[in-house]
Short mmCIF file of C-alpha atoms in Angstrom, two decimals:
data_model
loop_
_atom_site.label_atom_id
_atom_site.label_comp_id
_atom_site.label_asym_id
_atom_site.label_seq_id
_atom_site.Cartn_x
_atom_site.Cartn_y
_atom_site.Cartn_z
CA GLN I 1 -21.64 -7.61 -2.73
CA VAL I 2 -19.13 -9.66 -4.71
CA GLN I 3 -15.69 -10.46 -3.42
CA LEU I 4 -12.87 -11.49 -5.72
CA VAL I 5 -9.63 -12.83 -4.29
CA GLU I 6 -6.62 -13.39 -6.52
CA SER I 7 -3.65 -15.61 -5.75
CA GLY I 8 -0.72 -17.24 -7.50
CA GLY I 9 1.53 -14.28 -8.19
CA GLY I 10 5.23 -14.29 -7.45
CA LEU I 11 8.77 -13.64 -8.61
CA VAL I 12 9.96 -15.76 -11.53
CA GLN I 13 12.63 -15.66 -14.20
CA ALA I 14 11.92 -14.90 -17.83
CA GLY I 15 10.58 -17.93 -19.65
CA ALA I 16 8.88 -19.38 -16.58
CA SER I 17 5.18 -20.01 -16.02
CA LEU I 18 2.67 -18.98 -13.39
CA ARG I 19 -1.00 -19.70 -12.89
CA LEU I 20 -3.17 -17.06 -11.30
CA SER I 21 -6.45 -17.93 -9.62
CA CYS I 22 -9.38 -15.75 -8.69
CA VAL I 23 -12.10 -17.04 -6.39
CA ALA I 24 -15.44 -15.26 -6.42
CA SER I 25 -18.12 -15.14 -3.77
CA GLY I 26 -21.34 -13.28 -3.29
CA ARG I 27 -23.11 -13.81 -6.60
CA THR I 28 -23.94 -16.55 -9.07
CA PHE I 29 -20.49 -16.91 -10.58
CA SER I 30 -21.64 -18.53 -13.80
CA SER I 31 -23.86 -15.57 -14.69
CA GLY I 32 -21.19 -13.13 -15.81
CA ALA I 33 -18.07 -12.79 -17.90
CA MET I 34 -14.74 -12.47 -16.12
CA GLY I 35 -11.61 -10.62 -17.07
CA TRP I 36 -7.98 -10.20 -16.13
CA PHE I 37 -6.27 -6.82 -16.21
CA ARG I 38 -2.82 -5.68 -15.16
CA GLN I 39 -1.15 -2.50 -14.06
CA ALA I 40 2.58 -1.84 -14.20
CA PRO I 41 4.17 0.97 -12.16
CA GLY I 42 3.47 4.36 -13.71
CA LYS I 43 1.11 2.91 -16.31
CA GLU I 44 -2.63 2.66 -16.74
CA ARG I 45 -4.45 -0.55 -15.97
CA GLU I 46 -4.67 -2.56 -19.17
CA PHE I 47 -6.78 -5.42 -20.46
CA VAL I 48 -5.19 -8.88 -20.56
CA ALA I 49 -7.94 -11.42 -21.26
CA HIS I 50 -11.63 -12.12 -20.80
CA ILE I 51 -13.87 -15.15 -20.88
CA SER I 52 -17.63 -15.36 -21.35
CA SER I 53 -19.93 -16.75 -18.70
CA SER I 54 -20.18 -20.13 -20.44
CA SER I 55 -16.46 -20.27 -21.34
CA GLY I 56 -17.53 -20.32 -24.98
CA ASN I 57 -15.47 -17.28 -25.88
CA GLN I 58 -12.07 -16.02 -24.81
CA TYR I 59 -10.23 -12.97 -26.02
CA TYR I 60 -6.69 -11.79 -25.42
CA ALA I 61 -4.62 -8.67 -25.70
CA ASP I 62 -2.12 -8.92 -28.54
CA SER I 63 0.75 -8.68 -26.06
CA VAL I 64 -0.20 -11.99 -24.39
CA LYS I 65 -1.84 -13.90 -27.22
CA GLY I 66 -0.33 -17.35 -27.61
CA ARG I 67 1.32 -17.24 -24.17
CA PHE I 68 -1.59 -16.73 -21.73
CA THR I 69 -4.75 -18.80 -21.39
CA ILE I 70 -7.86 -17.78 -19.47
CA SER I 71 -10.25 -20.41 -18.19
CA ARG I 72 -12.94 -20.79 -15.58
CA ASP I 73 -14.49 -23.47 -13.42
CA ASN I 74 -18.00 -22.37 -12.57
CA ALA I 75 -18.43 -25.23 -10.12
CA LYS I 76 -15.51 -23.81 -8.11
CA ASN I 77 -16.38 -20.14 -8.67
CA THR I 78 -12.87 -19.68 -9.97
CA VAL I 79 -11.24 -18.08 -12.99
CA TYR I 80 -7.64 -18.82 -13.94
CA LEU I 81 -4.93 -17.19 -15.96
CA GLN I 82 -2.20 -19.56 -17.11
CA MET I 83 0.84 -17.52 -18.06
CA ASN I 84 3.64 -19.19 -20.01
CA SER I 85 6.86 -17.86 -21.50
CA LEU I 86 6.79 -14.90 -19.16
CA LYS I 87 8.71 -11.79 -20.10
CA PRO I 88 10.01 -8.90 -17.94
CA GLU I 89 7.39 -6.66 -19.56
CA ASP I 90 4.69 -8.86 -18.02
CA THR I 91 5.68 -7.51 -14.60
CA ALA I 92 2.60 -5.89 -13.06
CA VAL I 93 -0.13 -6.24 -10.49
CA TYR I 94 -2.76 -8.53 -11.98
CA TYR I 95 -6.43 -8.00 -11.20
CA CYS I 96 -9.44 -10.15 -11.90
CA ALA I 97 -12.76 -8.49 -12.50
CA ALA I 98 -16.40 -9.46 -12.88
CA SER I 99 -18.37 -8.04 -15.79
CA ARG I 100 -21.91 -6.73 -15.76
CA TRP I 101 -22.48 -8.73 -18.96
CA ASP I 102 -22.45 -12.43 -19.90
CA TRP I 103 -20.05 -11.69 -22.73
CA GLY I 104 -16.58 -10.30 -22.11
CA THR I 105 -15.18 -7.02 -23.30
CA PRO I 106 -11.77 -5.35 -22.97
CA ASP I 107 -13.36 -2.17 -21.57
CA ARG I 108 -12.64 -1.60 -17.88
CA SER I 109 -15.92 0.27 -17.45
CA ASP I 110 -17.86 -2.95 -18.13
CA TYR I 111 -16.41 -4.58 -15.03
CA VAL I 112 -18.15 -3.79 -11.80
CA TYR I 113 -16.24 -5.84 -9.23
CA TRP I 114 -12.48 -6.03 -8.83
CA GLY I 115 -10.08 -8.04 -6.73
CA GLN I 116 -7.24 -6.58 -4.71
CA GLY I 117 -4.59 -7.75 -7.17
CA THR I 118 -1.62 -10.10 -7.07
CA GLN I 119 1.93 -9.07 -7.93
CA VAL I 120 3.76 -10.78 -10.77
CA THR I 121 7.44 -9.96 -11.18
CA VAL I 122 9.49 -11.39 -14.03
CA SER I 123 13.25 -10.97 -13.85
CA SER I 124 15.49 -11.03 -16.92
#
């Protein structure tokens, strides 16, 4: 069983930055791609970013491209999401997820393990 634990969320003003962390345990962390998703109230969970197992490839949703950066430290079993220039529309619960593949995809069905989520609230 894989456990994913997110942290780093909070309440910030528009324009601020936050860094989310997700620590994984229970499997060889370096063997799979990781992703970040988010879910706002009343909306479906949506893709934010993913990173391949070797960190060689990252991919972002258009809504966060240029503002968010995903990275990972396989030695620490941790994936990060650096969020800059936050906007009120970024308000959501953010989830990290572990893929069944070495390469990332934006498809939720490719992710087999999920964290409990961390709340990010951006005020205007």
